[in-house]
Coordinates of C-alpha atoms and ligand atoms in Angstrom, one line a residue:
X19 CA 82.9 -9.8 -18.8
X20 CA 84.0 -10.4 -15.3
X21 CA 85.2 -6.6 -15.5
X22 CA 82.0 -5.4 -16.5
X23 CA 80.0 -7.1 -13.9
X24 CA 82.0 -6.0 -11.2
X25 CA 81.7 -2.7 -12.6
X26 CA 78.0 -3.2 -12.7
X27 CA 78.0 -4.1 -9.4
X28 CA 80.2 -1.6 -7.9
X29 CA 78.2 1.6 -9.5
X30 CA 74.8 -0.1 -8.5
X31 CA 75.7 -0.2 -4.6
X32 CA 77.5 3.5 -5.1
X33 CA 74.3 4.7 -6.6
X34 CA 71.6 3.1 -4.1
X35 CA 73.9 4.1 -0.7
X36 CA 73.7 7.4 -2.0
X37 CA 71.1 10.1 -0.3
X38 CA 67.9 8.9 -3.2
X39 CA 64.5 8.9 -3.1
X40 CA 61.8 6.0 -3.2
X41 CA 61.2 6.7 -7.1
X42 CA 64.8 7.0 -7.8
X43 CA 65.8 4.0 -6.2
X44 CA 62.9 2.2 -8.4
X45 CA 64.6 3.9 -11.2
X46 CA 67.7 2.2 -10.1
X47 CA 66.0 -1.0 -10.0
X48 CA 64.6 -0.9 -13.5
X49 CA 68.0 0.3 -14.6
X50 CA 70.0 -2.8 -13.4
X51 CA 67.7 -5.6 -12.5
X52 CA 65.1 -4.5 -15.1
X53 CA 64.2 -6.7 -18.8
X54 CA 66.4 -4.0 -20.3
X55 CA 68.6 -3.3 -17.4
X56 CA 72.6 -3.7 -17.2
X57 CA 73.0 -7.3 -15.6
X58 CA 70.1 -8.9 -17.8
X59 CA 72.8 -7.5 -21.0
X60 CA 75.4 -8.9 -19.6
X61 CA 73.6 -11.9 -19.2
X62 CA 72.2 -12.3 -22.7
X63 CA 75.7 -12.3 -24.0
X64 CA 77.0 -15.1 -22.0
X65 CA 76.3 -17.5 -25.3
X66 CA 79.2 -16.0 -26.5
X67 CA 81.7 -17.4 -23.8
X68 CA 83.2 -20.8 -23.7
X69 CA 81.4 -23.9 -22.0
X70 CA 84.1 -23.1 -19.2
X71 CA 84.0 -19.7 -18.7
X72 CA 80.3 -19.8 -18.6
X73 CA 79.2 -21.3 -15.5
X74 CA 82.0 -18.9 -14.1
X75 CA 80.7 -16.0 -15.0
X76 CA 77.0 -17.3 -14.6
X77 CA 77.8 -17.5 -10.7
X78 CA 79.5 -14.2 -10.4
X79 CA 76.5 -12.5 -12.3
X80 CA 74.2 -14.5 -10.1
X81 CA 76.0 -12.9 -7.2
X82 CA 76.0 -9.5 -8.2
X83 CA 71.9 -9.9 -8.8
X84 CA 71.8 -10.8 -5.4
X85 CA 73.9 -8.2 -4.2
X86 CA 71.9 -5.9 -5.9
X87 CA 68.4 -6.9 -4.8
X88 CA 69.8 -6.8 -1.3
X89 CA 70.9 -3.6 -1.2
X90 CA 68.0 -2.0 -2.9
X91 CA 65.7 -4.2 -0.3
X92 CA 67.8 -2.4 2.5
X93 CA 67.7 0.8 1.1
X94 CA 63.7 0.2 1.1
X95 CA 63.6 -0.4 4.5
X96 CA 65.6 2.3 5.4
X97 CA 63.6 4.7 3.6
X98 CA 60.1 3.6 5.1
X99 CA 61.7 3.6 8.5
X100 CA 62.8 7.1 7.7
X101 CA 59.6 8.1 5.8
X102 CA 58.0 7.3 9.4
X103 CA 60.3 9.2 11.2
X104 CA 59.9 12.3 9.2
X105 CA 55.8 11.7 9.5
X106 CA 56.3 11.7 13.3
X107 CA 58.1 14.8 13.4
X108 CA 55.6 16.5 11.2
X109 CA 52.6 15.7 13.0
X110 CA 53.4 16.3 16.8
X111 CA 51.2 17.2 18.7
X112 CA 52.0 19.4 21.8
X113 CA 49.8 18.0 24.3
X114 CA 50.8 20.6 27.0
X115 CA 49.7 23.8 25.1
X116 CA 47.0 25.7 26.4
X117 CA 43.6 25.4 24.1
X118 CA 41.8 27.9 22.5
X119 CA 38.5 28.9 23.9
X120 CA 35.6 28.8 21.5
X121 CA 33.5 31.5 21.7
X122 CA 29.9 30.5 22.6
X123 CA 27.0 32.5 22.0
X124 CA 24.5 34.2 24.0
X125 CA 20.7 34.7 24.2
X126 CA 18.7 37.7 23.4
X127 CA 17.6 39.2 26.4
X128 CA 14.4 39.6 24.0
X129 CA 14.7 36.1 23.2
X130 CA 15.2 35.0 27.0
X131 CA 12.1 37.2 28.0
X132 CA 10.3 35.7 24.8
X133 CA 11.4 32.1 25.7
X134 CA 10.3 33.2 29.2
X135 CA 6.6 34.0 28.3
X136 CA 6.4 31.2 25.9
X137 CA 6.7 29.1 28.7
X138 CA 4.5 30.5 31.0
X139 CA 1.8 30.5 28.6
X140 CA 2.3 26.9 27.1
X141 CA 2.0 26.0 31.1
X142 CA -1.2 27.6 31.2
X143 CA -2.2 25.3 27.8
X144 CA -1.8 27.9 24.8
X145 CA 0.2 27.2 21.6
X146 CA 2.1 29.8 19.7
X147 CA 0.7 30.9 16.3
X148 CA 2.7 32.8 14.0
X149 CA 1.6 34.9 11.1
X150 CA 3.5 37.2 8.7
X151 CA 5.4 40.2 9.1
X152 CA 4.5 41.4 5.4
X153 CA 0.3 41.7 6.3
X154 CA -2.7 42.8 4.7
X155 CA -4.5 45.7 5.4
X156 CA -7.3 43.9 6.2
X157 CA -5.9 41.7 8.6
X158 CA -3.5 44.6 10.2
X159 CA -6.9 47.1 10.2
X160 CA -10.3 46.0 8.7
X161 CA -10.9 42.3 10.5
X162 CA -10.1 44.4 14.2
X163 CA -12.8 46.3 13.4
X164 CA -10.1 49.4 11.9
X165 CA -11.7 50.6 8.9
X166 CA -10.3 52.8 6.5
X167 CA -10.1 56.5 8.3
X168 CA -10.2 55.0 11.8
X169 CA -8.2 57.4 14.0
X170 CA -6.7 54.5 15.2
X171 CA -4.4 53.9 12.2
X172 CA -3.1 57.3 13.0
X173 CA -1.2 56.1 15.7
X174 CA -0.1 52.8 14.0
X175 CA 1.1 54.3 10.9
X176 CA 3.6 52.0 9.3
X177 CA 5.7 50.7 6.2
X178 CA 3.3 50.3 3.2
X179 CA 4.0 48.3 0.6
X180 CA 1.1 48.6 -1.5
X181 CA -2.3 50.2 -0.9
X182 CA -3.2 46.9 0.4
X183 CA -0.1 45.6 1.8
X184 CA 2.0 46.6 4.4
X185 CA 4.7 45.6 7.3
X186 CA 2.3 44.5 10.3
X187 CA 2.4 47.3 12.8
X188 CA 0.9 44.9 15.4
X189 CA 0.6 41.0 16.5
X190 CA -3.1 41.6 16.4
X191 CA -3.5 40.5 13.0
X192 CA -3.1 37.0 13.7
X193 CA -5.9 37.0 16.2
X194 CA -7.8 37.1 12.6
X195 CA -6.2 34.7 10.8
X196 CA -6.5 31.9 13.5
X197 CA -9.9 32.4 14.0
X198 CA -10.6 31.9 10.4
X199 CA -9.3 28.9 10.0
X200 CA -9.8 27.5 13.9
X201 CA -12.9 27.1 15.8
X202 CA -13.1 27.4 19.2
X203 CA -12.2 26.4 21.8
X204 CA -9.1 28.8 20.8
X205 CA -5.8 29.7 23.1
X206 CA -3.1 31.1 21.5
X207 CA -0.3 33.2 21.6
X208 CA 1.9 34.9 19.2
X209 CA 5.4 36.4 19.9
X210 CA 6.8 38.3 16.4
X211 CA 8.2 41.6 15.2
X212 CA 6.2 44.6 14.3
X213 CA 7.0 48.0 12.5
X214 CA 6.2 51.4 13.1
X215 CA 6.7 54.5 11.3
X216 CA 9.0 56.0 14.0
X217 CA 12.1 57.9 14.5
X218 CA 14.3 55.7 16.3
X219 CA 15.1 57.3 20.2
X220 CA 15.6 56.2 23.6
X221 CA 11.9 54.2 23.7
X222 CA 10.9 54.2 20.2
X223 CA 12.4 51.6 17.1
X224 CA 11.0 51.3 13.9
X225 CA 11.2 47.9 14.8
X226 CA 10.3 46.4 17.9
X227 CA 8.2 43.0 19.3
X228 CA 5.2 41.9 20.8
X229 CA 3.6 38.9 22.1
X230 CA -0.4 39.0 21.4
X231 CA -2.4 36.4 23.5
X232 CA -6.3 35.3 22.6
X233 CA -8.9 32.7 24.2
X234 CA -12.0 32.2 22.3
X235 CA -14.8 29.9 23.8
X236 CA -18.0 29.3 25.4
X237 CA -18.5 31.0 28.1
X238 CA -15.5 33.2 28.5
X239 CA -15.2 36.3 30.8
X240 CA -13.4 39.3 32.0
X241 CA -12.2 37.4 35.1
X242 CA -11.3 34.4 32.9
X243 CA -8.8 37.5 31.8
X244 CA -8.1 38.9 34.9
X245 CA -7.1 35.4 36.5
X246 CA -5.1 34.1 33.8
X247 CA -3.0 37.7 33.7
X248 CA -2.6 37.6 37.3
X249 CA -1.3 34.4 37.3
X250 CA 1.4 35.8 33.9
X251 CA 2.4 38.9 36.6
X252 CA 3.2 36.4 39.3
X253 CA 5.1 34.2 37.2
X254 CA 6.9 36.6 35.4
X255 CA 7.7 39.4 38.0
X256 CA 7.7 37.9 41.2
X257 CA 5.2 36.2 43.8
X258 CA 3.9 39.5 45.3
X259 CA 2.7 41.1 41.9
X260 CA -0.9 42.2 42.1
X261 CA -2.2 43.8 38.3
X262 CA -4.7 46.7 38.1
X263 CA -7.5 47.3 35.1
X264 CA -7.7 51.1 33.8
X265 CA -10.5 51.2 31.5
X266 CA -9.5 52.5 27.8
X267 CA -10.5 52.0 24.1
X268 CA -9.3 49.3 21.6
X269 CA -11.3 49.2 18.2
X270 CA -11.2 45.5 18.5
X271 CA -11.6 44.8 22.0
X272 CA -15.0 45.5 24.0
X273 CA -14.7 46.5 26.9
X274 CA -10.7 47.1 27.2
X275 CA -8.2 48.2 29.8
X276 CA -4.7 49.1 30.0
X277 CA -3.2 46.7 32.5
X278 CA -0.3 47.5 35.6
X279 CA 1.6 45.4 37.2
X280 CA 2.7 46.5 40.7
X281 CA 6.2 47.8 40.5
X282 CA 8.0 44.7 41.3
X283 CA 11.1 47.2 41.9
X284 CA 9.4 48.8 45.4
X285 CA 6.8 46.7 45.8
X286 CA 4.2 50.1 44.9
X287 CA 5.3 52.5 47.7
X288 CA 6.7 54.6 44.4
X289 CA 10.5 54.8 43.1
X290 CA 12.5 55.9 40.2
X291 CA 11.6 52.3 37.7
X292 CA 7.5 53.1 38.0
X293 CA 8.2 57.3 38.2
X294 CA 6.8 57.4 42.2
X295 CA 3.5 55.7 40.8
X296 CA 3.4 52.4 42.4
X297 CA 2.1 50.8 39.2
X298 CA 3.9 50.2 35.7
X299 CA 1.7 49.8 32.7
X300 CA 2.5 46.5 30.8
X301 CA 0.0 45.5 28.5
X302 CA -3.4 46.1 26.8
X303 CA -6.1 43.7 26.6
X304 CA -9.9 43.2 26.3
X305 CA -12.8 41.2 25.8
X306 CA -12.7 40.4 21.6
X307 CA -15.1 43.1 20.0
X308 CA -18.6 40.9 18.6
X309 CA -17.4 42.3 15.2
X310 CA -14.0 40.9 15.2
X311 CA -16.0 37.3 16.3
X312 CA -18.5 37.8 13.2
X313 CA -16.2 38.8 10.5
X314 CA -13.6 36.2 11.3
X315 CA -17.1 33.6 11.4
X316 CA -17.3 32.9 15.0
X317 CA -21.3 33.5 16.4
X318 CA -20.6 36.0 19.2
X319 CA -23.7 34.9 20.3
X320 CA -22.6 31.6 21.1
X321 CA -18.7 32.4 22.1
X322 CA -16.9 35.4 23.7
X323 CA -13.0 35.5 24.0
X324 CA -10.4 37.7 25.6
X325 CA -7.4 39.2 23.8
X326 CA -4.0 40.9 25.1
X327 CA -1.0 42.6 23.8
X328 CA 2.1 43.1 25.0
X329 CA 5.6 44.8 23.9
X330 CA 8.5 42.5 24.5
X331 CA 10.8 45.2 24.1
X332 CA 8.9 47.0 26.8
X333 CA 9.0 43.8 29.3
X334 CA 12.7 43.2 29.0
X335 CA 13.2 47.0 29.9
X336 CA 11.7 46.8 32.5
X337 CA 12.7 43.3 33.9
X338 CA 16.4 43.9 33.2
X339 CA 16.4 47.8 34.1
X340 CA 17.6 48.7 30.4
X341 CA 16.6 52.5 29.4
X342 CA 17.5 52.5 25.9
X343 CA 15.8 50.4 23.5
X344 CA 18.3 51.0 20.8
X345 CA 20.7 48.8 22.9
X346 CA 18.9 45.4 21.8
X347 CA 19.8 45.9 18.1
X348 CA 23.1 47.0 18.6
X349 CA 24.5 43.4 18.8
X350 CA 27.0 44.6 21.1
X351 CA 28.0 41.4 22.4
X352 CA 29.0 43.4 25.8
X353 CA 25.2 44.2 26.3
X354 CA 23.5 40.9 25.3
X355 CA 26.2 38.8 27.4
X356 CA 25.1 40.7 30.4
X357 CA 22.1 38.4 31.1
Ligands
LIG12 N1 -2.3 45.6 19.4 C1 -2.3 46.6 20.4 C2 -1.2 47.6 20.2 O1 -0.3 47.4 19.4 C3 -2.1 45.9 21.8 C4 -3.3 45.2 22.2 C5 -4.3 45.8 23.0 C6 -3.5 43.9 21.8 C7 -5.4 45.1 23.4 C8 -4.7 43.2 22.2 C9 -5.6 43.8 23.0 O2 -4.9 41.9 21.8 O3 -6.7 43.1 23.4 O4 -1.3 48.7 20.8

């Protein structure tokens, strides 16, 4: 018996010196130490021996548990030290290599100029209204005083979805829809895309953006318009910009005008940005047509409003020198990181 606990003993230390794992060594554990492990055999046989023998060999076999549970304790700690070790290892972490820029987008230029005009205006106490790119006819056409077979649409001919529904060709349309369900007084403007049936070239995108502006409220004149433009001009194109009213013809505007901006370029002694003119056309605008007042129920007896419309697209050329529109939906990061 003596024999086979030594023998017990000296395989157990053998196998948990060897190069084992956590699981094996618990296999180990359950193999000697365990209920139905090696020692606990030996031990259940010990009736067998003589009342001499036994307290003999119950020392011995007491000593070789405790050999055994010390090793294996050992061999625990020496695996967690090394477990550590090997974690360490894995996860180092290089303090002294060089990061990796991330890559941070840019603005639009038509969303700087956008963000630009939304400001000025919002100084001057407008909100921004926004209405659908997918419009009715009648909001597009009809309520701005563009009935069916108005010349007009001719040059505004756009995407049509059905007879009665199309892509917006102008911001105009939400003039309508804010006045139907606002009273005065009114101040709004309205940044958004539009579409136009047009070949795509150097100044024309089937696509492109305005920004349409409208007041409506007692009292309200053409130098209410005049002033508050003025004031846009300087704040957008420099201190020294003086605007200029040509008279023209909007269905929905009575009277209207085309307005220039004194080339902010040469100050208006003429160069290459306004074509030797002086003056660079920027927006159209009006007093709001009675019509447009009546059929979106405001009395144009009792209020009068002003309306503009201008092309972002058309602003940002200008501003940042660009001379093809096709750049800005390009999404060249090249271009749009440029300013
Ligand atoms: N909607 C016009 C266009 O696309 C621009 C315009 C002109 C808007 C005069 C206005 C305005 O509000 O009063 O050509």
């Amino acid at each position: 018996m003596k024999e086979t606990l030594n023998r017990i003993k000296a395989e157990a230390l053998e196998q948990i010196s060897s190069d084992i794992d956590d699981a094996s060594l618990e296999a180990l554990r359950v193999k000697y130490l365990g209920k139905k492990g090696e020692l606990t055999a030996v031990l259940r046989g010990m009736g067998q021996l003589s009342p001499e023998e036994r307290p003999i060999v119950g020392q011995i076999a007491n000593e070789v548990r405790a050999e055994i549970e010390a090793a294996i304790t050992a061999k625990k700690q020496e695996l967690s030290v090394k477990a550590l070790e090997n974690k360490l290892i894995a996860e180092k972490l290089d303090v002294t290599v060089p990061g990796t820029k991330k890559k941070v987008g840019h603005r639009h230029p038509l969303t700087l100029v956008q963000r630009d005009l939304e400001d000025i205006f919002m100084g001057m106490g407008f909100s921004i209204a926004e209405g659908p790119e997918v419009e009715y006819d009648y909001y597009n056409f009809k309520a701005l005083n563009i009935p069916e077979n108005h010349p007009a649409r001719d040059t505004q001919d756009t995407f049509y979805i059905t007879e009665n529904i199309l892509l917006r060709s102008q911001t105009s349309p939400v003039q309508a829809r804010t006045m139907e369900v606002q009273k005065p007084p009114i101040r709004i403007i309205s940044p958004g895309r539009v579409y136009r049936s047009d070949a795509m070239d150097a100044t024309h995108s089937p696509l492109f953006h305005q920004m349409e502006g409208l007041v409506v409220d007692e009292g309200i004149t053409m130098g209410d318009l005049k002033g508050m433009l003025e004031t846009f001009a300087k704040a957008e194109f420099g201190e020294d910009t003086r605007i200029r009213f040509r008279p023209h013809h909007f269905p929905f505007t009575e009277p209207s005008a085309e307005v220039d901006i004194s080339c902010f370029a040469c100050g208006g002694k003429g160069c290459r940005l306004c074509k030797g003119e002086g003056w660079i056309e920027i927006l159209g605008a009006g007093m709001v047509h009675p019509n447009v007042l009546s059929m979106c129920g405001i009395d144009p007896e009792k209020y009068s409003g002003f309306a503009f419309g201008l092309g972002l697209e058309r602003v940002t050329m200008l501003k940042y020198h660009i001379d093809d529109i096709r750049m800005f939906y390009e999404n060249d990061i090249r271009f749009i990181e440029q300013f």
